[in-house]
Short mmCIF file of C-alpha atoms in Angstrom, two decimals:
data_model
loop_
_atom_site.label_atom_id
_atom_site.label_comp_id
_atom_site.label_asym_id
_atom_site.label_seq_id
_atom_site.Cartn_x
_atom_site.Cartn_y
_atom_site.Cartn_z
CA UNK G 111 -71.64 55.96 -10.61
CA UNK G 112 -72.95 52.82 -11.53
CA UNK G 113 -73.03 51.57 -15.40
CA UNK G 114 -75.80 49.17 -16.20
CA UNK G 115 -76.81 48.01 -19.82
CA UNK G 116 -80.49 49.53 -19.58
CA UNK G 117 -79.58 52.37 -18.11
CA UNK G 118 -76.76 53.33 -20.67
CA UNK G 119 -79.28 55.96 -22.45
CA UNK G 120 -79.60 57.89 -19.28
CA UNK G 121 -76.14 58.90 -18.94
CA UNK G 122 -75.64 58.31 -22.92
CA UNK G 123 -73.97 62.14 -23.56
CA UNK G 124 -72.37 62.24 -20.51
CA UNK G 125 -70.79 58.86 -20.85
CA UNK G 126 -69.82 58.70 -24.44
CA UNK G 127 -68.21 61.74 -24.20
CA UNK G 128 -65.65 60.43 -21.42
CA UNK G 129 -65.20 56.92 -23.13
CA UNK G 130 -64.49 58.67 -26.43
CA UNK G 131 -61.73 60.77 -25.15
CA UNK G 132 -60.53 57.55 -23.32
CA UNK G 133 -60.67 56.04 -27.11
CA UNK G 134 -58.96 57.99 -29.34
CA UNK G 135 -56.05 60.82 -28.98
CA UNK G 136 -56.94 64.08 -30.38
CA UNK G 137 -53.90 65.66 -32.98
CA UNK G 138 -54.72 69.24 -32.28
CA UNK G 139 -52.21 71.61 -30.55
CA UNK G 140 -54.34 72.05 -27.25
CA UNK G 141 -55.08 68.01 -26.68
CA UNK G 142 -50.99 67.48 -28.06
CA UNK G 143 -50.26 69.32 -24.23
CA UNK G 144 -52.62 67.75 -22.66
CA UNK G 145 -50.92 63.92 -23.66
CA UNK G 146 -47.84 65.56 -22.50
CA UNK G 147 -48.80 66.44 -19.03
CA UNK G 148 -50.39 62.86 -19.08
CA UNK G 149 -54.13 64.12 -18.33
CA UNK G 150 -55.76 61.54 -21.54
CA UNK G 151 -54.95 57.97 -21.96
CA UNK G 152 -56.29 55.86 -25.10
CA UNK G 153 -56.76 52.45 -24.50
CA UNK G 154 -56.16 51.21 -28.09
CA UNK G 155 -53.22 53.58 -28.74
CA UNK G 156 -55.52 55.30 -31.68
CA UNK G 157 -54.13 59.32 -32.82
CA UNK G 158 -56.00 61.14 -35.03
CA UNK G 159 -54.23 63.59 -37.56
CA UNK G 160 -54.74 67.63 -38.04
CA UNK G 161 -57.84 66.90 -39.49
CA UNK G 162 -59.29 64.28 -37.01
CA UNK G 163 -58.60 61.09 -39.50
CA UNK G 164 -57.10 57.76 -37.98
CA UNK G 165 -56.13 54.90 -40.05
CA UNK G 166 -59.19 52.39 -39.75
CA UNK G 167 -58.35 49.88 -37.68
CA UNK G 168 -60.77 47.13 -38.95
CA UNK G 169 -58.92 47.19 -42.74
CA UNK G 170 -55.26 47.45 -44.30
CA UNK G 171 -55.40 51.26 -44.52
CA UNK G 172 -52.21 53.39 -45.51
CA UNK G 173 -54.40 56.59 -46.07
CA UNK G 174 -56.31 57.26 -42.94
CA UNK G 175 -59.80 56.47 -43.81
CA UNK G 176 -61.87 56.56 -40.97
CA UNK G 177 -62.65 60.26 -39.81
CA UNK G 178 -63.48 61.23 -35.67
CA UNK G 179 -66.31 63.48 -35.57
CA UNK G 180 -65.42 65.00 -31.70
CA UNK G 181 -69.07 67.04 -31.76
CA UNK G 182 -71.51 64.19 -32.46
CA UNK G 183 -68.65 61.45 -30.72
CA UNK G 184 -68.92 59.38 -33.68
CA UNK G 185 -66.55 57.76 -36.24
CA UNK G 186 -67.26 56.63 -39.64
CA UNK G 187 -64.28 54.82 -42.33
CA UNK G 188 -65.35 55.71 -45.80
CA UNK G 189 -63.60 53.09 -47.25
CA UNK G 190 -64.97 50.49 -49.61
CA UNK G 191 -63.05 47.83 -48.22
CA UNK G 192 -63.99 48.24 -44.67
CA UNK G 193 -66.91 46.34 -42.89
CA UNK G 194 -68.35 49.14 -41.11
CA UNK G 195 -68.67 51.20 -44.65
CA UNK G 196 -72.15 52.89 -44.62
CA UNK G 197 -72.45 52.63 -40.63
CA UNK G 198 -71.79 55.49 -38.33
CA UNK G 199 -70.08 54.46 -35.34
CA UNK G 200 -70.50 55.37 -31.51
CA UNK G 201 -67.82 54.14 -29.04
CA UNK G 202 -69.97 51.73 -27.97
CA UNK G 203 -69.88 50.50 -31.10
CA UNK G 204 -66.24 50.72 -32.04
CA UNK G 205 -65.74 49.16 -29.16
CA UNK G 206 -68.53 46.11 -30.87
CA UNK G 207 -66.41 45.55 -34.20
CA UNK G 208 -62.79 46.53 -31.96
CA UNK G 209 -63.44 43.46 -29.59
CA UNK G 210 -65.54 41.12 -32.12
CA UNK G 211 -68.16 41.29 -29.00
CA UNK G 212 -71.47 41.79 -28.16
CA UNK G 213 -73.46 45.11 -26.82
CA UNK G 214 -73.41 44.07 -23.44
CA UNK G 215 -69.98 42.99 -23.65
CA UNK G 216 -68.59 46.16 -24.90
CA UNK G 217 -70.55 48.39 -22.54
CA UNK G 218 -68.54 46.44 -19.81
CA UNK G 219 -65.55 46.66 -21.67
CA UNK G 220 -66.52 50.04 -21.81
CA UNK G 221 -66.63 50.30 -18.02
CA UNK G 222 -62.81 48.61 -18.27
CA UNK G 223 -61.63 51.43 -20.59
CA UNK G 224 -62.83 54.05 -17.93
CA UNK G 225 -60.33 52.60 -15.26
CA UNK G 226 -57.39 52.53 -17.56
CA UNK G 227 -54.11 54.19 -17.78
CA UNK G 228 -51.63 54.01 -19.63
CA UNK G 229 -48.67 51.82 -19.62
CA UNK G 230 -46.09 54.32 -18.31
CA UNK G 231 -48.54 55.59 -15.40
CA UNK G 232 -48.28 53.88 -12.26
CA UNK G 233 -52.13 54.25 -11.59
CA UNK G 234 -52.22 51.57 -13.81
CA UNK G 235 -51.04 48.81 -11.27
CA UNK G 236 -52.97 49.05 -8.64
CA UNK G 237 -52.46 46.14 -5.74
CA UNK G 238 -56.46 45.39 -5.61
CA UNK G 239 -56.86 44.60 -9.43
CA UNK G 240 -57.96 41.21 -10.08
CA UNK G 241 -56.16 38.95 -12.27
CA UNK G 242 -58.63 39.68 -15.20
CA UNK G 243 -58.15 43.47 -15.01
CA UNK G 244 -54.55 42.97 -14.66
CA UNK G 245 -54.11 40.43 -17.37
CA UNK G 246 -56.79 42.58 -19.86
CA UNK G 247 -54.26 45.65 -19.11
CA UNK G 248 -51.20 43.72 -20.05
CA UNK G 249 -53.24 42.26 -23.02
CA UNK G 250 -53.90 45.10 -24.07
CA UNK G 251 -50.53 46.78 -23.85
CA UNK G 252 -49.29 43.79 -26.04
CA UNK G 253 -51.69 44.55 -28.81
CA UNK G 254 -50.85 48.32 -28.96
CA UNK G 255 -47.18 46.86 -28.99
CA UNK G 256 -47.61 44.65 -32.16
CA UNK G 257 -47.79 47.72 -34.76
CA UNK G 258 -44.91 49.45 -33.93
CA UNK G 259 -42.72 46.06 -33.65
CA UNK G 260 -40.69 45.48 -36.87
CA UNK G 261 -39.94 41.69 -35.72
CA UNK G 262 -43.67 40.94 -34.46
CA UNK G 263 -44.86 41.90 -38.14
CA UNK G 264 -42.09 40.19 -39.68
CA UNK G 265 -43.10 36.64 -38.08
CA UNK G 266 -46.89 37.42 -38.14
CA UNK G 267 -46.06 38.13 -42.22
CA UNK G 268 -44.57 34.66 -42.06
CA UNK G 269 -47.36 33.00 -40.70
CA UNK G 270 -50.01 34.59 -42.97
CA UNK G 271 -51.38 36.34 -39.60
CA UNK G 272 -52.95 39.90 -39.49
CA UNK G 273 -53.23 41.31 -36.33
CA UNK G 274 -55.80 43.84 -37.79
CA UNK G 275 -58.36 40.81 -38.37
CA UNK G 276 -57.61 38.69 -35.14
CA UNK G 277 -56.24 39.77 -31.93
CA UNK G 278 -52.50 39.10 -31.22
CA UNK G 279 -50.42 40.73 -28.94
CA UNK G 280 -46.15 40.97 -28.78
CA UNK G 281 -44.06 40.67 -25.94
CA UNK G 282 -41.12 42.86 -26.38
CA UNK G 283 -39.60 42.33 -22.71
CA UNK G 284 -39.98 45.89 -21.65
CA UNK G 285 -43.12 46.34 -20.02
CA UNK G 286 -41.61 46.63 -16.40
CA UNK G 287 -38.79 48.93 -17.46
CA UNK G 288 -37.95 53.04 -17.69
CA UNK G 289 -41.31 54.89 -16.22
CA UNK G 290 -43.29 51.55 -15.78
CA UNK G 291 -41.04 50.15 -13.26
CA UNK G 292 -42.69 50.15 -9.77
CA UNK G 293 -42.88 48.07 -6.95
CA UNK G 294 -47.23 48.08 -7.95
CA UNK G 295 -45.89 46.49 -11.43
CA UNK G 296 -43.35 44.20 -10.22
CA UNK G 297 -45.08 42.35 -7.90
CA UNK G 298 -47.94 41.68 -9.90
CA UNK G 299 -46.11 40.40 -12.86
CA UNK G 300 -44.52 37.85 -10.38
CA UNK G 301 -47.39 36.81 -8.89
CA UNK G 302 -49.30 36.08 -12.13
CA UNK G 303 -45.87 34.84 -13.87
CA UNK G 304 -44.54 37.23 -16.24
CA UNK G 305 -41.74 37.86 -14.70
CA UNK G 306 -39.58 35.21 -12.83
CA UNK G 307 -37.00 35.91 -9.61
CA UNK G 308 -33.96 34.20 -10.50
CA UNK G 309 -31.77 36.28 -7.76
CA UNK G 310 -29.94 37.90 -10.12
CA UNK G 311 -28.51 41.76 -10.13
CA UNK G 312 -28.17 43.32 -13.34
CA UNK G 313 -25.71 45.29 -14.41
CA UNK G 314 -26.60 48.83 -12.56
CA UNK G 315 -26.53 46.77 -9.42
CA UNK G 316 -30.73 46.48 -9.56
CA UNK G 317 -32.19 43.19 -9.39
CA UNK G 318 -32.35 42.28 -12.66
CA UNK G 319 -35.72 39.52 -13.86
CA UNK G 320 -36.35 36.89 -16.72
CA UNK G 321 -39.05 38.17 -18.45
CA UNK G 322 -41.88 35.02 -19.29
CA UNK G 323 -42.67 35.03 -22.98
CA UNK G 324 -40.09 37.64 -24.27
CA UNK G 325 -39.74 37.92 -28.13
CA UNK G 326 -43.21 36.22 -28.42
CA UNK G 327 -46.51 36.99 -30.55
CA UNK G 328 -49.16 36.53 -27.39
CA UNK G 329 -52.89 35.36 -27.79
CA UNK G 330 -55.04 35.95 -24.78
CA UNK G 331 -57.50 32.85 -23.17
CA UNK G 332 -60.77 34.31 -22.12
CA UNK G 333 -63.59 33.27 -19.78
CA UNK G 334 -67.05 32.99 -19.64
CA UNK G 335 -67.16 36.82 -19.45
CA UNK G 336 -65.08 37.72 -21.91
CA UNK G 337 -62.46 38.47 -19.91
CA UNK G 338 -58.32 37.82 -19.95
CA UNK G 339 -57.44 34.76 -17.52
CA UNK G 340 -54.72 33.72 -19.46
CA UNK G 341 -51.88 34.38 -21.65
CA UNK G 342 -50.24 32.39 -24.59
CA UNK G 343 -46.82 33.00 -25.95
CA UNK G 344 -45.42 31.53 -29.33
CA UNK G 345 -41.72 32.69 -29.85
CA UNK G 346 -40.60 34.63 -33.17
CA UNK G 347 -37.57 33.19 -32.50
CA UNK G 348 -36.17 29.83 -34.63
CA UNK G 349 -35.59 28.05 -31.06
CA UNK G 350 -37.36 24.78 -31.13
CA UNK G 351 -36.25 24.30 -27.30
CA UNK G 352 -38.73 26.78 -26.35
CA UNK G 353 -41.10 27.39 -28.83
CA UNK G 354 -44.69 28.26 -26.96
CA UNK G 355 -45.39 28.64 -23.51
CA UNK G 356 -48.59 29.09 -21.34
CA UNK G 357 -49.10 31.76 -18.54
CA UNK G 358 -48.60 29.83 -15.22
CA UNK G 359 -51.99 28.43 -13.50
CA UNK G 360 -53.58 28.43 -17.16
CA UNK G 361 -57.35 29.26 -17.12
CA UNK G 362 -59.83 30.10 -19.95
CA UNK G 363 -60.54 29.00 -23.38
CA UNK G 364 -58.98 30.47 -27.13
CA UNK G 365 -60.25 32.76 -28.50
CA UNK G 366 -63.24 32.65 -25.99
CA UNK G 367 -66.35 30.88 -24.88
CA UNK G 368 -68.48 29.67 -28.07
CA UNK G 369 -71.48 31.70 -28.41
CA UNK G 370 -74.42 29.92 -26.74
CA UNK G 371 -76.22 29.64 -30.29
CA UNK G 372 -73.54 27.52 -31.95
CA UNK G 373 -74.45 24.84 -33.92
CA UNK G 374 -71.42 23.84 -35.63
CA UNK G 375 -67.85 23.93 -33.43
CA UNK G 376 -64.49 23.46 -34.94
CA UNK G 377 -61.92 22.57 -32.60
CA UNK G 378 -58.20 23.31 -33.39
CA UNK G 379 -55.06 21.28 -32.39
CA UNK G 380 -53.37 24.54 -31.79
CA UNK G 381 -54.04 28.65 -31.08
CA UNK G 382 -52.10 29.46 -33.84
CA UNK G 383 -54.11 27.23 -35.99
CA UNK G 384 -57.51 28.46 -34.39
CA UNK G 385 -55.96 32.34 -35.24
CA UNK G 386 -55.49 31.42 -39.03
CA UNK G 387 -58.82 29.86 -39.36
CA UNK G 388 -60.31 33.13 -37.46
CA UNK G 389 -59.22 35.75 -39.71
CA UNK G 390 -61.48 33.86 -42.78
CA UNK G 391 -64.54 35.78 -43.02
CA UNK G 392 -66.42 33.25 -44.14
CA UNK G 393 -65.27 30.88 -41.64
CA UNK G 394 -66.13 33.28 -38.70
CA UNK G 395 -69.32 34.01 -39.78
CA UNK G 396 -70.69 30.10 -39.75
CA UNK G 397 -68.53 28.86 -37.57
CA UNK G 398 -67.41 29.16 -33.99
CA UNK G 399 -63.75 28.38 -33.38
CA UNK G 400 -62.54 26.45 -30.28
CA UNK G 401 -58.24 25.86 -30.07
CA UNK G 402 -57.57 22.99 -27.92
CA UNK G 403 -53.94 23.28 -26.15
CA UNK G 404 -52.13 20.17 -28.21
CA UNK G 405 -53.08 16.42 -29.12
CA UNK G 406 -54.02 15.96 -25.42
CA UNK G 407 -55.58 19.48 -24.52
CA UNK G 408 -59.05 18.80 -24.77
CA UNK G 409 -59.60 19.77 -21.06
CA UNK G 410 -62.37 19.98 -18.69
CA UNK G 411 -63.09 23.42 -19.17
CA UNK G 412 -63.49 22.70 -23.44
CA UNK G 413 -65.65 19.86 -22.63
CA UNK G 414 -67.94 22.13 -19.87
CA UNK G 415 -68.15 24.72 -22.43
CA UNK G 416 -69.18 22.28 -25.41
CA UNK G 417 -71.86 20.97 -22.45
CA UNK G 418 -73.20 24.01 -22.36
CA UNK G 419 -74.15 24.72 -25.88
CA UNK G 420 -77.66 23.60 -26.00
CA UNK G 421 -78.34 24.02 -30.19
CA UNK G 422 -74.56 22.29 -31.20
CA UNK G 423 -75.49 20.27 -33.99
CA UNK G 424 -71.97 19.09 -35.07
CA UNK G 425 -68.36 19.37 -33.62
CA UNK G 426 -65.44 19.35 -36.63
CA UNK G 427 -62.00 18.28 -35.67
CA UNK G 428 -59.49 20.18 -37.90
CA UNK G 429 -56.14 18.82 -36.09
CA UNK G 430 -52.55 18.42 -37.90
CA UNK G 431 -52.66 16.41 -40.80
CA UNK G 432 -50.35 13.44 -38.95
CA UNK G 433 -50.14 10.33 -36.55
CA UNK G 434 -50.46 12.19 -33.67
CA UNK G 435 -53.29 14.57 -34.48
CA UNK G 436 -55.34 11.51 -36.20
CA UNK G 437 -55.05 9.75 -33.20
CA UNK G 438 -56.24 12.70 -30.94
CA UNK G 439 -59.41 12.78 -33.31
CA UNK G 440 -60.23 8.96 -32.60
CA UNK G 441 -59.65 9.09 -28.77
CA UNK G 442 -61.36 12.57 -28.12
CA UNK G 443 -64.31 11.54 -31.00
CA UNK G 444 -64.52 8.57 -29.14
CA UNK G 445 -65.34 10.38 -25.53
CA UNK G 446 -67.61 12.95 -27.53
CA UNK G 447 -69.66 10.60 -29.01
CA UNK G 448 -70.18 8.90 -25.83
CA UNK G 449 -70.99 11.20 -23.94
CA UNK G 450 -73.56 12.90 -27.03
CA UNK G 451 -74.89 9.82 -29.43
CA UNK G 452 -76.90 12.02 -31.38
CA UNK G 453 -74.19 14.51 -32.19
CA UNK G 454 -72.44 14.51 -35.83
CA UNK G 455 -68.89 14.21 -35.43
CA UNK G 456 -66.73 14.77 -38.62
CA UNK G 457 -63.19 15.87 -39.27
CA UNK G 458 -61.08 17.58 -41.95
CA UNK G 459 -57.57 17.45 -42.39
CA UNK G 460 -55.17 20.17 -43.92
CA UNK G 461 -53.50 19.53 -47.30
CA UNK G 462 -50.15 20.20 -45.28
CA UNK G 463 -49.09 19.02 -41.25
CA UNK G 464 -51.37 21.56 -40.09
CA UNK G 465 -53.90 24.25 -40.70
CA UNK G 466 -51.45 27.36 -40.53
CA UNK G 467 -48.82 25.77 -42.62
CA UNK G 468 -51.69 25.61 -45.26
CA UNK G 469 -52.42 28.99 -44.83
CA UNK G 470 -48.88 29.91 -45.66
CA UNK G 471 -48.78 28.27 -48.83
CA UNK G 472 -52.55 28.47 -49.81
CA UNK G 473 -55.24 30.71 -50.48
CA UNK G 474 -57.76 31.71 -47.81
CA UNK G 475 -60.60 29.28 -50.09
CA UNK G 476 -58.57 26.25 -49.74
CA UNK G 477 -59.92 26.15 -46.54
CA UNK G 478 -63.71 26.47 -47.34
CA UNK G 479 -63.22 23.78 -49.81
CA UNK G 480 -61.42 21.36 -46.64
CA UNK G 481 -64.48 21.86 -44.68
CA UNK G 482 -67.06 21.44 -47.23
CA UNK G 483 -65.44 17.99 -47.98
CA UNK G 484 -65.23 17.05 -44.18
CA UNK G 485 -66.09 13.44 -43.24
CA UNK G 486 -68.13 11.67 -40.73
CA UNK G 487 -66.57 10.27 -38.14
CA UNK G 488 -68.07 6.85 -37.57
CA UNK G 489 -68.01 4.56 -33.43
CA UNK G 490 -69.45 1.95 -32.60
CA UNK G 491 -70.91 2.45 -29.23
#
């Protein structure tokens, strides 16, 4: 069967009623076997309770609020706090707020969610998978991973992240062990990079491998598409020798391509710092976010995607607050504003070395008040 965008409606019963059940996990006796004999998998590791209630994902919820209506396939949180209060939900649209994505982009992730299994099935690695189903499935397995890691929250705590406003995933080391340990998994974590050969045996006489980005928080680099082509890792760890590493043969952009209507881009020294500016609703809504990789990460594929935003009326640098990111902000403003004299350039500058450090010690409106007192950038061309 083939899924098209106009032609959703004519299999709409049908099809919601298969993505729904590949959605959430039903809590009654009969489904409870079911899970155990391995016949459902649930792509965003969602249970409901006895009486079909899941803790909303989309708000901090510790009384499920969000009830799973299995007859009409819909969900609906009746919680004050939560942005989809008042709005009855299909999957196609939990899929919408899940994602942060458009229609069309959640009807094909959609189409993803039908191909799934779960992390301890060996369907799941399949040699043919391209590198952005295979990286969206190991994306995703990370985000499931984050809630039920005590030192993941801990560090995202920290940092002033929450993973239930942005999407970060955690690295625990153990996705290739116990059940998920196949020759299918193996080889496809080597040839993308998360694992590494160092022709070692471990201690049951196996060959044992170094795991790439273990003990990390992981943020995922998307492309034009929407889809995974990259992974970055930030360790939880207080090693400064090895504090953030990219996915070999890095591709795509954090947190994804800017929206072809932008008009005013921020651009981030850092992921972490384009994370912490994400999760402000106010910021999200009239702003698109673009993390550069570092004070010389401005790279070709950040300036094709600026190219191709035909209604950007102004590009903010937000870098770290010292010599290095001010000079990053001079060279790159430089190159902009050659290459786009009629384009405002301006910057703002955190009150401490960068923009999550604020966060850490501020409140969420210190940063509304940074940007609203952002300065032009003035060259002489």
């Amino acid at each position: 069967m083939v899924y098209k965008t106009h032609s959703v409606s004519l299999h709409r019963k049908r099809l919601m009623n298969f993505f729904f059940k590949k959605v959430f996990k039903y809590g009654n006796k009969r489904d409870k076997s079911e899970a155990h004999n391995g016949k459902r998998t649930h792509y965003y590791g969602l249970k409901t309770d006895k009486q079909s209630r899941i803790s909303c994902p989309f708000h901090e919820d510790k009384t499920p609020s969000m009830q799973v209506y299995y007859k009409t396939q819909t969900a609906y949180c009746f919680s004050s706090n939560c942005k989809t209060n008042g709005k009855s939900m299909d999957v196609i649209d939990f899929i919408m707020h899940k994602e942060n994505s458009t229609k069309a982009q959640a009807i094909n992730k959609a189409k993803e969610i039908v191909g799934y299994q779960k992390p301890d099935s060996k369907e799941r690695y399949q040699p043919e998978l391209t590198r952005e189903q295979f990286l969206g499935n190991m994306y995703q397995y990370f985000k499931n991973a984050v809630s039920n890691s005590k030192p993941a929250k801990d560090y995202l705590q920290q940092r002033n992240l929450d993973f239930k406003k942005t999407e970060i995933g955690y690295n625990a080391g153990q996705f290739h062990h116990g059940a998920r340990k196949d020759e299918n998994v193996i080889a496809q974590c080597l040839e993308y990079g998360l694992l590494i050969d160092k022709n070692i045996l471990g201690r049951t006489g196996e060959k044992a491998y170094g795991v790439f980005g273990k003990w990390c928080i992981c943020f995922a680099l998307k492309n034009k598409e929407n889809e995974v082509t990259g992974l970055y890792f930030r360790s939880t760890l207080n090693d400064k020798e090895s504090k953030h590493f990219y996915l070999k043969n890095r591709q795509g952009l954090y947190p994804n391509y800017p929206d072809k209507n932008t008009k005013k881009l921020i651009l981030t020294e850092s992921i972490i710092d384009g994370a912490s500016l994400l999760q402000i609703k106010e910021i999200a809504d009239n702003y698109s976010v673009l993390a550069c990789y570092g004070t010389n990460g401005l790279t070709e594929e950040h300036q094709q995607a600026i190219k191709d935003l035909p209604q950007l009326e102004e590009i903010i640098f937000f870098f770290d607050n010292d010599t290095a990111g001010k000079e990053a902000v001079k060279k790159y403003g430089a190159m902009l504003k050659a290459e786009y004299p009629k384009l405002k350039l301006t910057t703002a500058e955190p009150i401490n070395k960068d923009i999550n450090e604020t966060l850490q010690g501020h409140d969420e409106s210190i940063f509304i008040e940074l940007l609203n007192n952002r300065t032009e950038l003035i060259f002489f061309i």
